[in-house]
Amino acid sequence: MTALPANVLAEGLETVRRAPPGVLVVFGASGDLTHRKLLPALEHLSRRRLLPAAFAIIGVARTEMSDAAFRDLMAGADPDAGPGWAEIIKNSAYISGEYSHPDTFTALQGRLKEIDEALGTGANRTYYLATIPEVFAGVAQALGQVGLNRPEPGGSARLVIEKPFGRDRKTAGELDAVLHEVFDEDQIYRIDHYLGKETVQNVLALRFANAIFEPLWSRNYIDHVQVTVAETIGVEKRGDFYESAGALRDIVQNHVLQVLSLTLMEPPGSIDAQGIRDEKVKALRSVVVPKLADVPNVAVRAQYDSGWVEGSAVPGYRQEDGVSPTSQTETYVALKLSVDNWRWAGVPIYIRTGKRLPKRVTEVALQFKAVPHLAFPKQAATGLNPNALVMRIQPDEGVTLRFGAKVPGQAFMVRDVLMDFSYGAAFLEEPSDAYERLLLDAMVGDPTLFIRSDEVDTAWGVVQPLLDAWAGQGAPLSGYASGSWGPRPAETLIERDGRQWRTP
Ligand code: BG6
């Protein structure tokens, strides 16, 4: 037989990764995350031909549901889904049972065997824990009891685990210890969906694929860094959950510190799982853990009152469903951190996150130092601010550089202008959903964008003094009107250093 000539059109396409044949087992299959995020992401993957024909989803949850009802739920992910999705729906199944009961797991074992035989899925299994966190450890142990934790010859067994990963450093360590009794670290994929966002990954591209930014990326030129994660939504239907979480656990410990570690890290030797995660954890370890006594000076917590957001009147946090009328949970955190290393010594990092703020925006802004001497008369430069490089993670994903330019006209006036890269305009497509990327990575077996055990521990270490200082009834808690940029003490936190929060 003559060999086929190389297909020149296929050159470069080997970078497209497809999931291998396999089964995705979703625990918590009747829940909100599965419905809102996982099924639509899987449908998109199938539409983009990134899932093979030999692929099935097994939903597991306590809710009674037939295979047919689960398949209807899958079909609801997108009424215009392609033929590939219909095929996957046909292969899929549902098991209802208690997460703590061995019968659930023997039933799962049976189903997996049947599917492997019928479809040739090669014993590649990805277990996705989309349940409430209280059952994470139990499900992992129960998988271990029936041997589903160990890959069969030629197959794979991976555990994808949602946040929250523990409630503090101690409980995260305990959960890790249980998981490690059953799964090896390289089988565990801890999700932080922010790492699946294209623009979060773009922080790496911006820094390490360009020669012009990195030389400026240090204390020599940067005055301070601001990280903002602002949401317009309140707690929605998650009042119960949020009451025991609060903004520090919900956003800062994970999303903010992940984005920050990518911003602060040193260039890795290689852009792979070990290279990147080693540098991220090194960066996190350089963040100075605030002393308990210092917490009131470096951190502010607050809770939203009623107000107006995007033209609608909204209730205060304590009036939300599932929230105690005397709740002390914070929906806003502002925090000042510092970093003890060669690159960042003396550069403060200001962080703020909150619900019911005026605008949905996530960004990292590097504010550069002012020029050493301004040669223009003061009144010619009233509209001039120091340069800033802003990485907009969402929405309107992109990067903006602020610099000074002459205002057209006779007089010599300078003011700020923006040089703007917009993801949508440059690539003519919107970035895909974070879950799509992360689900595919887990099924392919690429852990680069998942959080390693030592990263989780270090991140909890950074926020632990705040958790300790804020535990109990007496912790200070400011209020802020919904639709405002947060409480007055958060302004003070930054203003006393002679700086200001940006208006994104
Ligand atoms: C989740 C939090 O992890 O992230 C939510 O639990 C928050 O409270 C959400 O709303 C924000 O994610 P995104 O992708 O909308 O910025």
mmCIF file of N, CA, C and O and ligand atoms in Angstrom, residues 37 163 193-194 197 229 231 233-234 236 238 241-242 250-251 254-255 355 360 362 394, ligand 1:
data_model
loop_
_atom_site.group_PDB
_atom_site.id
_atom_site.type_symbol
_atom_site.label_atom_id
_atom_site.label_comp_id
_atom_site.label_asym_id
_atom_site.label_seq_id
_atom_site.Cartn_x
_atom_site.Cartn_y
_atom_site.Cartn_z
ATOM 1 N N LYS A 37 -23.589 24.835 33.943
ATOM 2 C CA LYS A 37 -22.238 24.955 33.387
ATOM 3 C C LYS A 37 -21.751 23.699 32.674
ATOM 4 O O LYS A 37 -21.230 23.767 31.569
ATOM 5 N N LYS A 163 -14.505 23.751 43.933
ATOM 6 C CA LYS A 163 -14.326 24.499 45.172
ATOM 7 C C LYS A 163 -15.640 24.499 45.949
ATOM 8 O O LYS A 163 -16.658 24.243 45.315
ATOM 9 N N HIS A 193 -12.366 27.838 38.299
ATOM 10 C CA HIS A 193 -12.790 28.106 36.924
ATOM 11 C C HIS A 193 -12.139 29.365 36.344
ATOM 12 O O HIS A 193 -12.082 29.535 35.136
ATOM 13 N N TYR A 194 -11.573 30.229 37.221
ATOM 14 C CA TYR A 194 -10.879 31.401 36.688
ATOM 15 C C TYR A 194 -9.680 31.001 35.825
ATOM 16 O O TYR A 194 -9.343 31.691 34.878
ATOM 17 N N LYS A 197 -10.369 30.671 32.166
ATOM 18 C CA LYS A 197 -10.727 31.857 31.372
ATOM 19 C C LYS A 197 -9.547 32.200 30.468
ATOM 20 O O LYS A 197 -8.409 32.302 30.930
ATOM 21 N N VAL A 229 -12.238 42.237 41.512
ATOM 22 C CA VAL A 229 -13.247 41.280 41.043
ATOM 23 C C VAL A 229 -14.590 41.839 41.516
ATOM 24 O O VAL A 229 -14.960 41.696 42.685
ATOM 25 N N GLU A 231 -18.719 42.282 41.105
ATOM 26 C CA GLU A 231 -19.920 41.649 40.540
ATOM 27 C C GLU A 231 -21.114 42.547 40.789
ATOM 28 O O GLU A 231 -21.178 43.229 41.815
ATOM 29 N N ILE A 233 -24.194 41.098 40.610
ATOM 30 C CA ILE A 233 -25.192 40.195 41.198
ATOM 31 C C ILE A 233 -25.044 40.155 42.718
ATOM 32 O O ILE A 233 -23.982 40.461 43.260
ATOM 33 N N GLY A 234 -26.128 39.759 43.374
ATOM 34 C CA GLY A 234 -26.074 39.521 44.806
ATOM 35 C C GLY A 234 -25.783 38.042 45.028
ATOM 36 O O GLY A 234 -25.109 37.417 44.209
ATOM 37 N N GLU A 236 -27.998 35.731 44.885
ATOM 38 C CA GLU A 236 -28.979 34.979 44.108
ATOM 39 C C GLU A 236 -29.615 33.882 44.964
ATOM 40 O O GLU A 236 -29.996 34.151 46.072
ATOM 41 N N ARG A 238 -28.185 31.433 46.340
ATOM 42 C CA ARG A 238 -27.192 30.684 47.097
ATOM 43 C C ARG A 238 -26.989 31.224 48.505
ATOM 44 O O ARG A 238 -25.916 31.063 49.092
ATOM 45 N N PHE A 241 -25.608 28.768 51.144
ATOM 46 C CA PHE A 241 -24.196 28.452 50.958
ATOM 47 C C PHE A 241 -23.332 29.650 51.327
ATOM 48 O O PHE A 241 -22.350 29.547 52.062
ATOM 49 N N TYR A 242 -23.757 30.817 50.844
ATOM 50 C CA TYR A 242 -22.911 32.000 50.979
ATOM 51 C C TYR A 242 -22.747 32.414 52.439
ATOM 52 O O TYR A 242 -21.689 32.902 52.834
ATOM 53 N N ASP A 250 -15.000 32.745 49.181
ATOM 54 C CA ASP A 250 -15.652 32.506 47.885
ATOM 55 C C ASP A 250 -14.808 33.008 46.710
ATOM 56 O O ASP A 250 -14.798 32.400 45.647
ATOM 57 N N ILE A 251 -14.105 34.101 46.909
ATOM 58 C CA ILE A 251 -13.399 34.732 45.776
ATOM 59 C C ILE A 251 -11.908 34.955 46.039
ATOM 60 O O ILE A 251 -11.074 34.675 45.181
ATOM 61 N N ASN A 254 -9.297 31.803 46.369
ATOM 62 C CA ASN A 254 -9.096 31.013 45.154
ATOM 63 C C ASN A 254 -8.877 31.916 43.943
ATOM 64 O O ASN A 254 -7.754 32.078 43.476
ATOM 65 N N HIS A 255 -9.958 32.514 43.418
ATOM 66 C CA HIS A 255 -9.845 33.231 42.151
ATOM 67 C C HIS A 255 -8.798 34.356 42.198
ATOM 68 O O HIS A 255 -7.953 34.465 41.323
ATOM 69 N N LYS A 355 -19.892 41.855 45.923
ATOM 70 C CA LYS A 355 -21.136 41.662 45.181
ATOM 71 C C LYS A 355 -21.931 42.957 45.246
ATOM 72 O O LYS A 355 -21.734 43.778 46.134
ATOM 73 N N ARG A 360 -19.935 44.863 36.530
ATOM 74 C CA ARG A 360 -19.254 43.562 36.555
ATOM 75 C C ARG A 360 -17.917 43.725 35.848
ATOM 76 O O ARG A 360 -17.871 44.022 34.654
ATOM 77 N N THR A 362 -13.660 42.199 36.099
ATOM 78 C CA THR A 362 -12.501 41.591 36.751
ATOM 79 C C THR A 362 -11.277 42.068 35.998
ATOM 80 O O THR A 362 -11.201 41.925 34.776
ATOM 81 N N GLN A 394 -12.585 40.077 32.422
ATOM 82 C CA GLN A 394 -13.958 40.032 31.929
ATOM 83 C C GLN A 394 -14.725 41.255 32.375
ATOM 84 O O GLN A 394 -14.356 41.839 33.389
HETATM 85 C C1 BG6 B 1 -17.847 31.549 41.957
HETATM 86 C C2 BG6 B 1 -18.423 32.134 43.207
HETATM 87 O O1 BG6 B 1 -16.717 30.769 42.263
HETATM 88 O O2 BG6 B 1 -17.453 32.600 41.092
HETATM 89 C C3 BG6 B 1 -19.595 33.042 42.886
HETATM 90 O O3 BG6 B 1 -18.838 31.087 44.070
HETATM 91 C C4 BG6 B 1 -19.194 34.078 41.872
HETATM 92 O O4 BG6 B 1 -20.082 33.664 44.068
HETATM 93 C C5 BG6 B 1 -18.522 33.429 40.682
HETATM 94 O O5 BG6 B 1 -20.369 34.773 41.467
HETATM 95 C C6 BG6 B 1 -17.949 34.459 39.744
HETATM 96 O O6 BG6 B 1 -17.534 33.832 38.566
HETATM 97 P P1 BG6 B 1 -17.519 34.600 37.194
HETATM 98 O O7 BG6 B 1 -16.966 33.610 36.226
HETATM 99 O O8 BG6 B 1 -18.928 35.013 36.905
HETATM 100 O O9 BG6 B 1 -16.620 35.769 37.405
#
